[in-house]
Coordinates of C-alpha atoms and ligand atoms in Angstrom, one line a residue:
M811 CA 109.0 156.2 66.3
K812 CA 110.2 154.0 63.9
K813 CA 113.7 152.4 64.8
V814 CA 116.0 151.1 62.6
I815 CA 117.2 147.7 64.8
C816 CA 119.3 144.6 63.5
V817 CA 119.0 141.4 65.1
T818 CA 121.8 139.1 64.9
G819 CA 121.1 135.2 63.7
G820 CA 117.6 136.1 61.8
S821 CA 117.7 132.3 60.3
S822 CA 115.6 130.9 63.1
G823 CA 114.3 130.4 66.4
F824 CA 114.2 134.2 69.0
G825 CA 116.1 136.0 65.7
Y826 CA 113.5 135.4 62.7
E827 CA 110.2 136.0 65.0
V828 CA 111.4 138.9 66.0
S829 CA 113.0 140.4 63.2
K830 CA 109.4 139.4 61.8
I831 CA 107.2 141.0 64.6
L832 CA 109.4 143.7 64.9
A833 CA 109.3 144.7 61.1
L834 CA 105.6 144.3 61.0
K835 CA 105.2 146.9 63.8
G836 CA 107.1 149.2 60.9
H837 CA 110.2 149.5 62.3
T838 CA 113.5 149.2 59.8
V839 CA 115.0 145.5 61.0
Y840 CA 118.4 144.0 59.5
A841 CA 118.8 140.8 60.3
G842 CA 121.8 138.9 59.6
A843 CA 123.0 135.1 59.8
R844 CA 124.9 132.9 58.1
N845 CA 122.1 131.0 56.0
I846 CA 120.2 133.3 53.3
E847 CA 118.3 131.2 51.7
K848 CA 116.6 129.8 55.2
M849 CA 115.9 134.3 55.3
E850 CA 113.8 134.5 52.3
S851 CA 110.7 134.8 53.4
L852 CA 111.0 137.2 55.9
K853 CA 112.0 139.7 52.8
D854 CA 107.6 139.0 53.1
F855 CA 107.5 140.8 56.1
G856 CA 109.1 143.6 54.7
V857 CA 113.2 142.8 56.8
H858 CA 116.3 143.6 54.6
V859 CA 117.8 140.3 54.7
L860 CA 121.8 140.6 55.1
E861 CA 124.5 137.2 54.8
L862 CA 126.6 138.1 58.3
N863 CA 129.2 135.0 59.9
V864 CA 130.1 137.0 62.8
T865 CA 133.0 135.0 63.5
K866 CA 134.3 137.1 60.4
E867 CA 135.6 140.6 61.1
S868 CA 134.9 141.6 57.2
S869 CA 132.0 140.0 57.5
V870 CA 130.4 142.2 60.8
K871 CA 131.9 145.3 59.0
A872 CA 129.9 144.2 55.3
F873 CA 126.7 144.2 57.3
V874 CA 127.5 147.5 59.7
D875 CA 128.4 149.3 56.7
H876 CA 125.5 148.4 54.4
V877 CA 123.2 149.3 57.1
I878 CA 124.7 152.8 57.6
K879 CA 125.5 153.8 53.9
N880 CA 121.3 152.8 54.0
E881 CA 120.2 154.2 57.1
S882 CA 122.6 156.2 58.4
Y883 CA 122.2 155.0 61.7
I884 CA 121.5 152.5 64.2
D885 CA 119.3 153.0 67.5
V886 CA 119.3 148.9 68.3
L887 CA 121.6 145.9 68.1
I888 CA 120.3 142.9 69.0
N889 CA 122.6 140.2 70.0
N890 CA 121.2 137.1 69.3
A891 CA 123.6 134.8 67.0
G892 CA 125.2 131.7 69.5
Y893 CA 125.0 127.9 69.8
G894 CA 125.2 125.0 72.5
A895 CA 128.2 122.9 71.9
Y896 CA 126.8 120.4 74.2
G897 CA 129.7 117.3 75.9
V898 CA 131.8 116.2 77.8
S899 CA 134.6 118.7 79.7
E900 CA 137.3 116.9 79.6
T901 CA 137.6 115.4 76.7
Q902 CA 135.3 118.5 74.5
S903 CA 137.3 119.4 71.9
L904 CA 139.2 122.3 71.9
S905 CA 138.2 122.8 67.8
S906 CA 134.5 122.9 69.5
I907 CA 135.0 124.4 71.8
Q908 CA 137.2 127.5 70.5
A909 CA 134.1 127.9 67.8
M910 CA 131.9 128.1 70.3
Y911 CA 133.3 131.4 71.7
D912 CA 134.0 132.9 68.5
V913 CA 130.6 133.4 68.3
N914 CA 129.0 132.7 71.5
V915 CA 131.0 135.4 72.5
F916 CA 133.8 136.9 70.0
G917 CA 131.1 137.5 68.1
V918 CA 129.0 139.4 70.3
I919 CA 132.9 141.4 70.9
R920 CA 133.2 142.4 66.8
M921 CA 129.4 143.4 66.3
N922 CA 129.8 145.9 69.5
Q923 CA 133.6 147.1 68.2
Q924 CA 131.5 147.9 65.6
V925 CA 128.2 148.9 66.4
I926 CA 129.0 151.0 69.1
P927 CA 130.9 154.0 67.9
Y928 CA 128.5 155.2 65.6
M929 CA 125.5 154.4 68.5
R930 CA 128.3 156.2 70.7
E931 CA 129.0 159.6 68.1
R932 CA 125.0 159.9 68.8
R933 CA 124.6 159.6 71.8
Q934 CA 122.0 157.5 72.2
G935 CA 121.7 153.7 71.1
R936 CA 120.3 150.6 73.0
I937 CA 122.3 147.0 72.6
I938 CA 120.0 143.3 73.4
Q939 CA 122.9 140.6 74.8
I940 CA 121.0 137.1 74.3
A941 CA 122.4 135.4 77.1
S942 CA 120.4 132.3 78.6
L943 CA 119.8 131.1 82.5
V944 CA 123.2 129.2 82.5
S945 CA 124.8 132.8 82.7
H946 CA 124.2 131.7 86.3
V947 CA 123.3 128.4 86.8
S948 CA 124.7 125.3 85.2
I949 CA 124.4 121.4 84.9
P950 CA 127.1 119.1 83.7
G951 CA 128.0 118.6 80.3
I952 CA 127.0 122.3 78.8
S953 CA 130.5 123.1 80.9
H954 CA 132.0 125.5 78.1
Y955 CA 128.2 126.5 76.9
A956 CA 127.5 128.3 79.7
A957 CA 131.4 129.4 80.0
T958 CA 130.5 131.5 77.2
K959 CA 127.3 132.8 78.7
H960 CA 128.7 133.6 81.6
A961 CA 131.5 135.6 80.0
L962 CA 128.7 137.6 78.3
R963 CA 127.0 138.2 81.3
S964 CA 129.9 140.1 82.5
M965 CA 130.8 141.6 79.8
S966 CA 126.9 143.0 79.4
E967 CA 128.2 144.2 83.3
S968 CA 131.3 146.3 83.3
L969 CA 129.6 147.3 79.5
R970 CA 126.8 149.4 80.2
S971 CA 128.4 151.7 82.7
E972 CA 131.5 151.9 80.3
I973 CA 128.8 153.0 77.7
R974 CA 125.6 154.5 80.0
P975 CA 127.2 157.4 79.8
F976 CA 126.8 157.8 76.0
G977 CA 123.1 157.4 75.9
I978 CA 123.0 153.9 75.0
D979 CA 121.5 150.8 77.1
V980 CA 123.1 147.8 77.4
V981 CA 120.3 145.4 78.3
Q982 CA 120.4 140.9 79.2
I983 CA 117.6 139.1 78.3
E984 CA 117.7 135.6 79.7
P985 CA 116.1 132.5 78.6
G986 CA 115.9 129.0 80.2
A987 CA 115.0 126.1 77.7
V988 CA 112.9 126.9 75.3
N989 CA 112.0 125.6 72.0
T990 CA 113.8 126.6 69.1
G991 CA 115.3 123.5 67.5
F992 CA 118.4 125.3 70.0
E993 CA 119.5 121.7 71.6
E994 CA 118.8 119.2 68.9
V995 CA 121.9 121.8 66.9
A996 CA 123.1 121.0 71.3
L997 CA 123.4 117.8 71.4
G998 CA 124.2 117.3 67.9
L999 CA 127.2 118.7 68.4
I1000 CA 128.0 115.9 71.3
E1001 CA 131.8 114.7 70.4
P1002 CA 132.6 110.3 70.9
T1003 CA 134.2 110.2 74.3
H1004 CA 135.6 108.0 77.0
E1005 CA 133.7 105.1 78.3
D1006 CA 133.7 106.2 82.0
Y1007 CA 131.3 108.8 80.9
H1008 CA 129.0 107.0 78.6
H1009 CA 126.7 106.1 81.4
F1010 CA 126.3 110.0 82.3
L1011 CA 125.7 111.4 78.3
S1012 CA 122.8 109.2 78.7
S1013 CA 121.0 110.4 80.8
F1014 CA 121.9 114.2 79.9
K1015 CA 120.2 113.3 76.0
T1016 CA 117.1 112.5 78.2
F1017 CA 117.8 114.5 80.7
I1018 CA 117.4 117.5 77.8
K1019 CA 114.9 116.3 75.3
K1020 CA 112.9 116.0 77.7
S1021 CA 113.1 119.9 79.7
Y1022 CA 113.3 121.2 75.8
K1023 CA 109.7 118.9 75.7
K1024 CA 108.1 119.9 78.3
G1025 CA 109.7 123.7 77.9
P1026 CA 107.6 127.2 76.8
S1027 CA 107.6 128.1 72.9
P1028 CA 109.7 131.1 72.1
D1029 CA 106.6 134.0 72.3
S1030 CA 107.9 135.3 75.6
T1031 CA 111.4 135.1 75.0
V1032 CA 110.7 137.4 71.8
K1033 CA 107.9 139.4 73.0
A1034 CA 110.7 140.5 76.1
M1035 CA 113.5 141.7 72.8
V1036 CA 110.3 143.8 71.6
K1037 CA 109.7 145.2 74.6
A1038 CA 113.2 145.8 75.6
S1039 CA 114.0 147.4 72.3
L1040 CA 111.0 149.4 72.3
I1041 CA 110.0 151.1 75.1
K1042 CA 111.4 153.8 76.9
K1043 CA 113.3 153.2 80.1
P1044 CA 113.8 148.9 79.7
K1045 CA 114.5 147.1 82.3
W1046 CA 119.0 146.0 82.9
V1047 CA 117.6 142.0 82.5
Y1048 CA 114.7 140.1 81.0
R1049 CA 114.4 135.9 83.0
T1050 CA 111.5 135.1 80.0
T1051 CA 110.1 131.8 81.5
L1052 CA 109.7 130.1 84.6
D1053 CA 113.2 127.5 85.1
A1054 CA 115.0 131.2 84.4
K1055 CA 113.0 133.5 87.0
I1056 CA 113.5 130.5 90.0
Y1057 CA 117.3 128.3 88.9
P1058 CA 119.3 130.9 89.8
I1059 CA 117.1 131.7 92.9
A1060 CA 117.2 128.2 94.4
K1061 CA 120.9 127.6 93.5
G1062 CA 121.5 131.7 95.7
F1063 CA 118.8 129.7 98.4
L1064 CA 120.1 126.3 98.5
G1065 CA 124.1 126.7 97.9
L1066 CA 126.5 125.0 95.6
K1067 CA 126.9 122.0 97.0
L1068 CA 123.3 121.0 97.6
Y1069 CA 122.3 122.2 94.3
S1070 CA 125.0 120.7 92.3
Y1071 CA 124.1 117.0 94.1
I1072 CA 120.4 118.4 93.6
S1073 CA 121.1 119.5 89.6
S1074 CA 123.1 115.6 88.8
R1075 CA 120.5 113.5 90.6
L1076 CA 117.7 114.9 88.4
I1077 CA 120.3 114.7 85.5
F1078 CA 120.7 110.6 86.7
K1079 CA 116.7 110.2 88.0
A1080 CA 115.9 110.8 84.3
R1081 CA 117.5 108.1 82.5
K1082 CA 115.9 105.8 85.4
K1083 CA 112.8 106.8 84.5
K1084 CA 113.4 106.0 81.1
N1085 CA 114.7 102.5 81.2
Ligands
NAP199 N1 116.6 127.9 73.0 C1 116.6 128.0 74.2 O1 116.5 127.6 74.8 C2 117.7 129.0 74.6 C3 117.8 129.5 75.6 C4 119.1 130.1 76.1 C5 119.3 131.4 75.0 N2 119.8 130.6 73.8 C6 120.2 131.7 73.3 O2 119.5 132.5 72.1 C7 120.4 132.7 71.0 C8 119.3 131.9 69.5 O3 118.6 131.3 70.2 P1 118.5 130.1 69.5 O4 117.7 129.2 70.4 O5 117.3 130.8 68.6 O6 118.3 129.2 68.5 P2 118.8 128.1 66.8 O7 117.1 128.4 66.1 O8 119.2 127.7 66.3 O9 119.6 130.2 66.5 C9 120.0 130.6 65.9 C10 121.5 131.9 65.2 O10 121.8 131.6 65.0 C11 122.4 131.8 63.8 N3 124.2 131.8 64.5 C12 125.0 130.9 64.1 N4 126.0 131.1 63.9 C13 126.3 132.4 62.8 C14 127.2 132.5 62.9 N5 129.0 132.5 62.3 N6 127.2 133.8 62.2 C15 126.0 134.5 63.1 N7 124.7 133.8 62.4 C16 125.7 132.5 63.5 C17 122.2 130.6 63.4 O11 121.7 131.3 61.8 P3 123.2 130.6 60.3 O12 123.4 129.2 60.7 O13 122.5 131.1 59.5 O14 124.0 131.0 60.9 C18 120.3 131.5 63.7 O15 120.0 131.8 62.7 C19 121.1 131.9 71.0 O16 122.9 132.8 71.5 C20 121.3 131.0 72.2 O17 122.5 130.8 72.9 C21 118.2 130.0 74.0

């Protein structure tokens, strides 16, 4: 049956691809992001394109009101908008950290609070949260980004139990490092820091570039997003890449101390190999 699906962050990466595929399958898709011109081409596939800034309550409300006015209901909300601002925990500016939380955590809360009332009234709906491998395991250099995804995972766990009685599913998607251009934004937002951290940061940048270069294409994650949107009984969690499947198990198996030691060694090894 044809579904009404809203996708946040539809202007690139996972959000662009999933909007396109769901529309090609005949569903009514509304994609939102700030860069509306980057979504122009989605119109060719039948996607409805709207400006959306998840950090602004008025923008979120206007987006949801528009969909409700045209369709009367929303079957699926995909909370995909998000980005990484990498850097050193000690010196990353509070404004950079807060801006990231405003999208990755509060942006999701804003969307959910606008959409859930309509789903609750209908006693049916599905919310898909795009979290990450780093909602389970973290490495140095990404502490605040990982914390936003940990927050999202905790949110999903509680939310699921709160709204299941109203027929609303909460599904979490957990990709590892995937080639979407995500890392270029994340590395580009690293701020200048104390020289004590320069050696670490240089290794970290090499490690991240290498990990993403050999990382998988968005296909498996987009496929899981489509499946989670459409099948009758979705899983609660989809880990969509090999690293996302292995790392959380490895951390449990190795224990926190050994896991932290090995992940730090891997980062420094990346730089040595380069030199
Ligand atoms: N790629 C990976 O390795 C990876 C791994 C795990 C999880 N993830 C998660 O997957 C999601 C999508 O990332 P991606 O890899 O597809 O990266 P991407 O291509 O950079 O996409 C990010 C999307 O978020 C949107 N966005 C950012 N700020 C926004 C705001 N204030 N309001 C509305 N939309 C906003 C961007 O659109 P505008 O800039 O046009 O607004 C863009 O469409 C993110 O939540 C990310 O954390 C990615």
